[in-house]
Coordinates of C-alpha atoms in Angstrom, one line a residue:
M23 CA -36.7 -42.7 -29.0
T24 CA -40.1 -40.9 -29.0
P25 CA -40.2 -36.9 -27.9
T26 CA -41.9 -37.9 -24.9
T27 CA -39.0 -40.4 -24.0
I28 CA -36.2 -38.0 -25.0
A29 CA -37.4 -35.3 -23.0
Q30 CA -37.6 -37.8 -19.5
V31 CA -33.7 -38.7 -20.5
R32 CA -33.4 -34.3 -20.8
T33 CA -34.8 -34.6 -17.5
I34 CA -33.1 -37.2 -15.8
C35 CA -29.6 -35.7 -16.5
F36 CA -30.4 -32.3 -15.8
A37 CA -31.5 -33.7 -12.4
L38 CA -28.3 -35.7 -12.3
A39 CA -26.6 -32.3 -12.8
V40 CA -28.2 -30.7 -10.0
L41 CA -27.1 -33.9 -7.4
M42 CA -23.1 -33.1 -8.7
M43 CA -23.7 -29.2 -7.8
V44 CA -25.3 -29.9 -4.4
R45 CA -22.9 -32.5 -3.5
G46 CA -19.9 -30.6 -4.4
G47 CA -21.0 -27.0 -6.0
A48 CA -21.2 -26.3 -9.4
A49 CA -17.8 -27.2 -11.4
A50 CA -15.9 -23.5 -11.5
A51 CA -13.2 -22.9 -13.9
P52 CA -9.7 -23.4 -12.5
T53 CA -8.7 -20.3 -10.6
R54 CA -5.8 -18.5 -12.2
T55 CA -2.5 -18.4 -10.2
G56 CA 0.8 -18.1 -10.0
I57 CA 2.7 -16.8 -13.1
A58 CA -0.8 -17.5 -15.5
S59 CA -2.4 -14.7 -13.1
L60 CA 0.5 -12.3 -13.7
D61 CA -1.1 -11.8 -18.1
A62 CA -3.9 -10.3 -16.4
T63 CA -1.9 -8.0 -14.1
A64 CA 0.2 -7.3 -17.3
A65 CA -3.3 -6.5 -19.1
Q66 CA -4.4 -4.5 -16.3
V67 CA -1.2 -2.4 -15.9
A68 CA -1.0 -1.6 -19.9
A69 CA -4.4 -0.7 -20.0
L70 CA -3.7 2.0 -17.2
P71 CA -3.8 6.0 -18.5
V72 CA -0.3 7.3 -19.1
D73 CA 1.2 9.2 -16.9
S74 CA 4.7 11.2 -17.7
K75 CA 5.1 11.2 -13.9
T76 CA 5.0 7.9 -13.2
Q77 CA 5.8 4.3 -14.3
V78 CA 3.8 1.2 -14.0
V79 CA 4.8 -2.1 -13.8
A80 CA 3.5 -6.0 -13.4
A81 CA 5.0 -8.0 -10.6
H82 CA 4.9 -11.5 -9.5
V83 CA 6.9 -12.7 -6.9
S84 CA 6.8 -17.0 -6.0
Q85 CA 7.2 -18.4 -2.5
E86 CA 10.7 -18.9 -3.7
G87 CA 11.4 -15.3 -3.9
H88 CA 11.7 -15.2 -7.7
W89 CA 10.5 -12.7 -9.0
T90 CA 9.1 -12.3 -12.7
L91 CA 8.4 -8.4 -13.6
V92 CA 5.9 -7.3 -16.8
N93 CA 6.0 -3.7 -18.4
R94 CA 3.2 -2.1 -20.2
A95 CA 4.7 -3.3 -23.9
G96 CA 4.3 -6.8 -22.5
E97 CA 8.0 -7.3 -22.0
A98 CA 9.5 -9.7 -19.0
F99 CA 12.3 -9.9 -17.1
T100 CA 12.6 -12.7 -14.4
A101 CA 15.3 -11.9 -11.2
A102 CA 16.3 -14.4 -8.5
T103 CA 18.1 -11.8 -6.6
P104 CA 18.0 -8.2 -5.2
A105 CA 21.1 -7.9 -8.3
E106 CA 19.0 -8.8 -10.4
L107 CA 15.7 -8.2 -9.8
K108 CA 17.5 -3.9 -9.7
R109 CA 18.8 -5.1 -13.5
G110 CA 15.3 -5.8 -14.1
F111 CA 13.7 -2.3 -13.6
D112 CA 16.8 -0.6 -15.2
V113 CA 16.1 -3.1 -18.6
L114 CA 12.1 -2.2 -18.8
L115 CA 12.3 1.3 -17.6
P116 CA 15.0 2.9 -19.2
N117 CA 15.2 6.6 -18.3
D118 CA 16.5 9.1 -21.1
A119 CA 19.0 12.2 -19.6
A120 CA 15.7 14.4 -20.6
S121 CA 13.4 12.3 -18.7
P122 CA 13.9 12.5 -15.1
A123 CA 13.1 9.6 -12.6
R124 CA 9.5 8.5 -12.2
A125 CA 7.3 7.3 -9.8
L126 CA 7.4 3.6 -9.5
H127 CA 3.9 1.5 -9.3
L128 CA 4.2 -2.2 -8.8
Y129 CA 1.1 -3.8 -9.2
L130 CA 1.6 -7.5 -8.0
T131 CA -0.6 -10.5 -8.7
A132 CA -3.2 -11.6 -5.8
E133 CA -0.8 -14.3 -5.0
G134 CA 2.0 -12.4 -5.1
A135 CA 0.9 -9.7 -2.7
F136 CA 1.2 -12.8 0.2
A137 CA 4.8 -13.5 -0.8
P138 CA 7.3 -13.7 2.0
R139 CA 7.5 -9.9 3.3
A140 CA 11.5 -10.5 3.5
R141 CA 11.1 -10.2 -1.0
F142 CA 9.1 -6.5 -0.7
A143 CA 12.7 -5.3 1.3
E144 CA 14.3 -5.7 -2.2
L145 CA 12.5 -3.2 -4.1
P146 CA 13.5 0.1 -4.8
R147 CA 12.8 2.6 -1.9
E148 CA 9.5 5.1 -2.8
T149 CA 7.8 2.6 -4.5
T150 CA 4.5 2.0 -4.6
L151 CA 2.4 -1.5 -4.5
W152 CA -0.9 -1.8 -5.5
M153 CA -2.9 -5.2 -5.3
A154 CA -4.7 -5.7 -8.8
G155 CA -7.7 -6.8 -9.6
A156 CA -11.8 -5.5 -10.2
R157 CA -10.1 -2.9 -7.5
S158 CA -7.1 -2.8 -7.2
Q159 CA -5.9 -2.0 -3.3
R160 CA -2.9 0.4 -2.5
L161 CA -0.2 -1.9 -0.5
I162 CA 1.5 -0.1 3.1
P163 CA 4.7 -1.7 4.4
F164 CA 4.1 -1.1 7.9
G165 CA 7.0 -2.2 10.4
S166 CA 10.0 -4.0 10.0
G167 CA 12.5 -6.6 10.7
T168 CA 10.2 -9.9 11.8
A169 CA 7.1 -7.3 12.7
A170 CA 7.0 -6.0 9.0
K171 CA 3.2 -6.3 7.9
L172 CA 2.1 -5.1 4.3
L173 CA -1.7 -3.8 4.9
A174 CA -4.3 -3.6 2.4
E175 CA -6.3 0.0 1.7
A176 CA -9.6 -1.9 1.8
R177 CA -11.8 1.4 2.9
P178 CA -9.8 5.2 3.0
N179 CA -9.8 4.5 6.3
L180 CA -10.0 0.8 6.8
L181 CA -6.5 -1.3 6.1
I182 CA -6.7 -4.7 6.1
E183 CA -3.1 -6.7 6.9
L184 CA -2.7 -9.3 4.4
S185 CA -1.8 -13.0 6.6
D186 CA -2.8 -15.4 4.0
A187 CA -5.0 -15.5 0.9
Q188 CA -7.8 -17.9 1.9
T189 CA -8.4 -15.6 5.5
Y190 CA -8.2 -12.1 3.3
A191 CA -10.8 -13.3 1.0
D192 CA -13.0 -14.3 3.8
V193 CA -12.6 -10.7 4.9
M194 CA -13.3 -9.0 2.1
Q195 CA -16.9 -10.9 1.7
H196 CA -17.5 -9.8 4.6
L197 CA -16.5 -6.3 4.1
A198 CA -19.0 -6.4 0.8
R199 CA -22.0 -7.7 3.0
P200 CA -25.1 -5.0 2.9
L201 CA -25.1 -3.7 6.0
D202 CA -28.4 -5.4 7.3
R203 CA -30.5 -2.3 9.5
S204 CA -33.0 -5.1 11.0
G205 CA -29.9 -7.5 11.9
F206 CA -28.1 -5.5 14.5
R207 CA -29.5 -5.5 17.9
L208 CA -28.1 -3.3 20.1
L209 CA -27.9 -4.6 23.6
S210 CA -27.7 -2.6 26.7
I211 CA -26.8 -4.8 29.7
E212 CA -28.3 -4.2 32.6
P213 CA -28.2 -6.2 35.8
G214 CA -32.1 -7.3 36.9
G215 CA -32.9 -6.3 33.5
P216 CA -35.1 -8.6 30.9
Q217 CA -34.0 -12.6 31.6
T218 CA -34.4 -12.7 27.7
L219 CA -34.3 -11.2 24.2
A220 CA -36.9 -11.7 21.7
A221 CA -36.4 -13.1 18.3
R222 CA -37.3 -10.1 16.4
P223 CA -36.5 -6.1 16.8
K224 CA -38.7 -4.4 19.4
V225 CA -40.0 -1.3 17.4
D226 CA -41.4 2.1 19.1
R227 CA -45.0 2.5 18.1
A228 CA -44.5 6.7 18.3
T229 CA -41.5 6.8 16.2
G230 CA -41.3 3.4 14.5
R231 CA -37.5 3.2 15.4
I232 CA -36.2 0.1 16.5
V233 CA -35.0 0.1 20.1
N234 CA -32.4 -1.3 22.0
D235 CA -32.3 -4.0 23.9
G236 CA -32.1 -4.4 27.4
I237 CA -30.6 -8.0 28.9
D238 CA -29.5 -9.1 32.9
P239 CA -26.0 -10.6 32.1
V240 CA -26.3 -13.8 33.9
Q241 CA -28.6 -14.3 31.3
L242 CA -26.8 -12.8 27.7
P243 CA -25.0 -16.2 26.7
T244 CA -28.4 -18.2 26.7
A245 CA -30.5 -15.1 25.5
L246 CA -28.3 -15.2 22.7
A247 CA -29.7 -18.2 21.5
A248 CA -32.6 -16.0 19.9
L249 CA -30.7 -13.7 18.0
A250 CA -30.2 -17.1 15.5
G251 CA -28.9 -15.5 11.7
Q252 CA -28.2 -11.7 13.3
T253 CA -25.7 -9.6 14.7
A254 CA -25.6 -8.4 18.4
V255 CA -23.4 -5.4 19.3
I256 CA -22.0 -4.7 22.7
V257 CA -20.3 -1.6 23.9
G258 CA -17.4 -2.4 26.2
R259 CA -13.8 -3.1 26.7
I260 CA -12.1 -6.4 25.9
E261 CA -8.9 -7.4 28.8
G262 CA -8.1 -11.2 28.4
D263 CA -10.9 -13.4 28.1
A264 CA -13.1 -10.7 30.0
L265 CA -15.4 -8.4 28.7
T266 CA -16.3 -5.2 31.1
V267 CA -18.9 -3.4 30.8
K268 CA -20.4 -0.6 33.0
P269 CA -24.1 -0.4 33.9
A270 CA -26.2 2.7 33.5
S271 CA -26.9 2.2 37.5
A272 CA -24.7 0.0 38.6
P273 CA -20.6 -0.8 39.2
E274 CA -18.6 -2.2 36.3
R275 CA -19.3 -5.9 35.1
S276 CA -17.1 -8.1 33.8
L277 CA -18.6 -10.9 31.4
R278 CA -16.3 -14.2 30.1
W279 CA -15.5 -13.4 26.6
S280 CA -15.2 -17.3 25.7
E281 CA -18.5 -18.0 27.3
L282 CA -20.2 -15.2 25.5
T283 CA -18.3 -16.4 21.8
A284 CA -18.7 -20.0 22.9
A285 CA -22.5 -18.9 23.0
A286 CA -22.7 -17.3 19.8
T287 CA -21.5 -19.7 17.9
A288 CA -23.7 -22.3 18.9
A289 CA -26.6 -20.5 17.6
D290 CA -25.1 -18.3 14.4
V291 CA -24.8 -14.9 15.7
N292 CA -22.2 -12.6 14.8
L293 CA -20.8 -10.8 18.0
L294 CA -19.7 -6.6 17.4
V295 CA -18.0 -5.3 20.2
L296 CA -17.5 -1.8 19.9
R297 CA -14.3 -0.8 22.2
S298 CA -14.7 1.4 24.6
A299 CA -12.4 3.0 27.3
A300 CA -16.1 3.8 29.9
A301 CA -17.6 0.7 28.8
Q302 CA -20.8 2.6 29.2
Q303 CA -23.6 1.1 28.5
P304 CA -26.4 2.5 25.5
G305 CA -29.5 4.0 26.0
A306 CA -32.8 3.1 24.4
R307 CA -32.7 5.1 21.3
N308 CA -31.2 2.6 18.2
W309 CA -29.1 5.0 15.8
L310 CA -28.8 2.2 13.2
W311 CA -32.3 2.9 12.4
Q312 CA -31.9 6.8 12.0
K313 CA -32.1 8.3 8.2
V314 CA -28.9 9.3 7.5
E315 CA -28.9 11.5 3.9
V316 CA -25.3 12.2 2.4
K317 CA -24.4 14.2 -0.5
G318 CA -24.4 11.4 -3.4
L319 CA -26.5 8.9 -1.6
N320 CA -29.9 8.7 -1.5
N321 CA -29.8 6.5 1.9
A322 CA -26.7 5.5 3.3
L323 CA -28.0 2.7 5.3
T324 CA -29.8 1.4 2.4
H325 CA -26.3 1.6 0.1
A326 CA -24.4 1.0 3.1
T327 CA -21.9 -2.4 4.1
L328 CA -20.0 -3.9 6.6
G329 CA -16.6 -2.2 5.5
D330 CA -18.4 1.1 5.3
F331 CA -19.5 0.3 9.4
L332 CA -16.2 -0.3 10.0
D333 CA -14.3 2.2 7.9
A334 CA -16.8 5.5 9.9
L335 CA -14.9 3.7 13.1
G336 CA -11.7 5.7 11.8
S337 CA -10.6 9.0 10.1
P338 CA -8.3 10.3 7.6
G339 CA -5.8 10.8 10.5
N340 CA -6.8 8.4 12.6
R341 CA -6.9 4.8 10.2
L342 CA -8.3 1.8 11.9
V343 CA -5.9 -1.5 11.2
L344 CA -7.9 -5.0 10.9
S345 CA -6.7 -8.0 11.1
A346 CA -8.2 -11.4 11.2
Q347 CA -7.7 -15.2 12.6
R348 CA -10.0 -17.8 11.2
L349 CA -11.2 -20.4 14.3
G350 CA -12.3 -23.4 11.7
D351 CA -14.1 -23.9 9.6
A352 CA -17.2 -21.6 10.7
R353 CA -16.0 -19.0 12.9
L354 CA -13.7 -15.4 11.7
M355 CA -11.8 -13.6 14.9
L356 CA -11.8 -9.7 13.1
D357 CA -9.6 -7.0 15.5
V358 CA -10.3 -3.1 14.5
H359 CA -7.7 -1.3 16.0
R360 CA -5.4 2.1 16.0
A361 CA -2.4 2.3 14.7
S362 CA -0.2 4.8 15.3
G363 CA 2.9 5.8 12.0
L364 CA 0.3 5.1 9.3
P365 CA -0.3 7.2 6.5
S366 CA -3.0 9.7 6.2
A367 CA -5.9 8.7 4.1
A368 CA -6.2 11.3 1.1
S369 CA -8.4 14.2 1.4
S370 CA -10.3 13.1 -1.3
T371 CA -11.3 10.0 -0.6
A372 CA -12.3 10.8 3.1
Q373 CA -15.6 12.3 2.1
V374 CA -16.7 8.5 1.1
T375 CA -16.7 7.6 4.8
S376 CA -18.4 11.1 6.1
A377 CA -22.0 8.7 5.1
L378 CA -22.0 6.6 8.6
T379 CA -19.8 9.5 10.8
D380 CA -22.9 10.7 12.4
L381 CA -24.4 7.2 12.0
V382 CA -21.5 5.6 13.9
A383 CA -21.0 8.7 16.3
G384 CA -24.6 7.8 18.0
L385 CA -25.1 4.4 17.8
A386 CA -23.8 4.0 21.2
G387 CA -25.2 7.3 22.9
K388 CA -21.9 9.0 21.5
V389 CA -20.0 7.3 23.3
A390 CA -15.9 7.4 22.6
H391 CA -14.8 4.0 20.7
E392 CA -11.7 2.6 19.8
G393 CA -12.1 0.3 17.1
A394 CA -14.0 -2.9 17.3
V395 CA -13.9 -6.7 18.1
M396 CA -16.0 -9.4 16.0
H397 CA -16.4 -12.9 16.3
L398 CA -18.3 -13.9 12.8
R399 CA -19.7 -16.6 11.0
S400 CA -16.6 -17.8 8.6
A401 CA -17.5 -16.5 4.7
S402 CA -18.1 -20.4 3.8
R403 CA -20.4 -20.3 7.0
Q404 CA -22.4 -17.2 5.8
A405 CA -22.9 -18.5 2.1
E406 CA -24.3 -21.5 3.3
L407 CA -27.1 -20.0 5.3
D408 CA -27.6 -17.1 2.4
R409 CA -28.3 -20.3 -0.3
R410 CA -31.1 -21.6 2.6
L411 CA -34.1 -21.8 1.5
I412 CA -36.0 -22.5 4.8
S413 CA -33.6 -21.2 7.6
F414 CA -33.6 -24.2 9.7
L415 CA -32.5 -27.1 6.8
P416 CA -29.2 -26.9 5.5
A417 CA -28.8 -25.5 2.1
D418 CA -27.2 -28.9 0.8
V419 CA -30.1 -31.1 2.3
T420 CA -32.4 -29.0 0.6
W421 CA -31.8 -28.7 -2.9
L422 CA -30.7 -32.7 -2.4
Y423 CA -34.5 -33.2 -1.8
G424 CA -35.8 -31.0 -4.2
A425 CA -33.0 -32.3 -6.9
L426 CA -34.8 -35.7 -5.3
V427 CA -38.3 -34.5 -6.2
A428 CA -37.8 -33.5 -9.5
L429 CA -36.2 -37.2 -10.8
G430 CA -38.5 -38.8 -9.0
L431 CA -40.9 -37.4 -11.4
I432 CA -39.8 -39.3 -13.7
G433 CA -40.1 -42.6 -12.1
V434 CA -43.8 -41.8 -10.5
P435 CA -46.2 -44.3 -12.3
V436 CA -43.0 -47.2 -11.1
A437 CA -43.4 -45.8 -7.8
W438 CA -46.9 -45.9 -7.2
R439 CA -46.9 -49.4 -8.0
W440 CA -44.6 -50.7 -5.5
W441 CA -46.2 -48.1 -3.0
A442 CA -49.4 -49.9 -3.4
R443 CA -47.6 -52.7 -2.0
V444 CA -46.0 -50.9 0.7
W445 CA -49.8 -48.7 1.5
P446 CA -52.3 -50.8 0.2
F447 CA -55.0 -48.8 -1.2
E448 CA -58.2 -47.5 1.5
A449 CA -61.4 -49.0 2.0
A450 CA -64.3 -47.0 1.3
A451 CA -65.8 -49.7 3.9
E452 CA -63.4 -49.4 6.3
Y453 CA -64.0 -45.5 7.4
R454 CA -67.2 -44.1 9.3
N455 CA -68.2 -41.7 6.7
A456 CA -66.6 -39.9 3.5
L457 CA -64.1 -37.3 5.1
G458 CA -62.4 -39.6 7.3
Y459 CA -61.7 -41.6 3.8
W460 CA -60.8 -38.7 1.7
A461 CA -58.2 -37.9 4.9
A462 CA -56.9 -41.4 4.7
R463 CA -56.4 -40.7 1.2
L464 CA -55.0 -37.0 1.6
I465 CA -52.4 -38.6 3.9
R466 CA -51.5 -41.4 1.7
G467 CA -50.9 -39.8 -0.9
G468 CA -48.9 -36.8 0.9
V469 CA -46.7 -39.1 2.2
F470 CA -45.8 -40.5 -1.1
A471 CA -45.2 -37.3 -3.0
L472 CA -43.1 -36.1 -0.1
F473 CA -41.3 -39.0 1.4
F474 CA -41.5 -42.0 -1.1
V475 CA -41.2 -40.0 -4.5
P476 CA -37.7 -38.8 -3.4
L477 CA -36.9 -42.0 -1.8
V478 CA -36.9 -44.2 -5.0
A479 CA -36.4 -41.4 -7.2
L480 CA -32.7 -42.9 -8.1
I481 CA -34.5 -46.3 -9.0
A482 CA -37.4 -45.6 -10.1
G483 CA -36.4 -42.9 -12.7
P484 CA -34.0 -45.2 -14.6
V485 CA -36.0 -47.9 -14.3
S486 CA -39.6 -45.9 -15.8
I487 CA -37.2 -44.8 -19.0
F488 CA -36.1 -48.5 -19.5
Q489 CA -39.4 -49.4 -19.4
K490 CA -40.6 -47.0 -22.0
L491 CA -37.7 -47.8 -24.2
V492 CA -38.5 -51.2 -24.4
Q493 CA -42.4 -51.3 -25.4
K494 CA -41.7 -48.7 -28.2
R495 CA -39.2 -51.0 -29.6
P496 CA -39.9 -51.4 -33.1
G497 CA -41.7 -54.8 -33.5
R498 CA -43.3 -54.9 -29.9
T499 CA -46.7 -55.1 -29.4
K500 CA -49.0 -54.1 -26.6

C-alpha cells in the first residue's frame, strides 16, 4: 500500500469518526455513579485540611436507603438501619475522654444528595451536609415532614432546591453561563408604543449605552420572534396565568403568561421576569450596560455569570431559593423567590455579590424586586445552539455536511466521472460570449462541489480507495 493510499485511508477513517461524533456526540467515559463515585468523594475528604474542631466523613446513600460511610483513613462502614448508622459513626469517629465531640461534616456523593429526604433525618443532629465535587456545595435542610427539602448553596445568597439530578445539572449549566450584556433586552411595555422589536439592541449615540425597548403589549408575543437567541427582561408580577405590568402613562395591563412563553419557545427566546409588586415599567436607560468597578474585579459585567446576577437579587439576610421545573426537552422554568427561615449568608461571603448589587438595583429604574421567574432554553438546547457554526442551521446538520465534504474529497475523481453523466460538460459554442460560458461552468462546478460531492461521499470515497488499491497491485500493468 502506497503512502498516498495510506493517507487516503486515514482521511476516510477520520471522516467516519467525525460522522459518529455528529450522530451521537463524542463517546464519553461512562459516568461514575453510586458506590463508584464514593471513591472520589473519599479521596476528596482525605485531602481536606485537618481541623481539630471538625470531623469529616464521605458518604453515599442509595435509593434503597443503605448508607456507606468512609472516614479519612479510608475505613468503610455500611448501614441499613438508623441504629446501624449511629454505630457506623461511633466506629469510624471514636472520641476519647480527652477530646470533646467535634462538629460533623458529611460529604455526600452527587448521587447520594438526591436520595429520599427521609434518610437524612437519620443523621446526627447538627450535622453539616455537603455535596462533594470540584466546587463542594453546602446543603441546607429546609422544612419538615412531607414538605422537607434539601437546598444546595450555589451562591452566597442563592440556594437551589434539589429535585432530581438532571434538573440540577441543567440549572448549574445555566448559572455558569457568562452574562452577555448585549443579549439582555430590557422591555418597557407601553400601550401605543412601537409595534416591533429590532433584532439588535438600540444604542444611544450620545452615551454609547444600549437603551430599553418600548413595545405595545398587544404586539409583544409576535414581536418576540425578532429576539431569537436573546433574553427578554420584563418587570411585572405573575398571578396564575396573568403577567401584570404598570405602564408609565396608563393603568395596569395584564398579559397572558402562557401566550408569552409559547411565543418565546417558538422563537428560542429566554424570558426573565423581575418580580415587582408595583410592576412599574422601566425608563429608557438600560443599566445592564453601565460599567461597574468592584474591588477585586476589574469589570464585573465581563466576568459575571447568570448565577452571579441572580445571587445579587438577594442579600445575606434575605436569601433566595431557586426552584426548577423541566418543560420537556427544550425548556426549563426557574422560579427564584424569597423564603423565610433560611440561615443568613456568612458575612465573609457577602462581599462576593456586591459586584452586581448596584447593577440589579438600577436595572429596571430602581424598582423593588421580589425575585424572578425565568423561562429558558434547556441546557441541551442551549448547548446545541452554542455548537452551531451557522445560527439558523442545526449543529448536527452543519457538522454532518462538513464531514461528508471531507469524506467526499477522497472520492472526487470517481464523483467527477459520475457528475459528467448527470450534467454534461458545457460547449462554448452554445453560448453567445465567454462570460455566459464561464458563468455556466462556475454554476456547474459549484453545484458539484457543494451538493453532489457530499451526496455521493459515502459511496464515491470507498470506491476511489478500492480502485487505487487495485491499480497498485503487484504485477498489474496500467
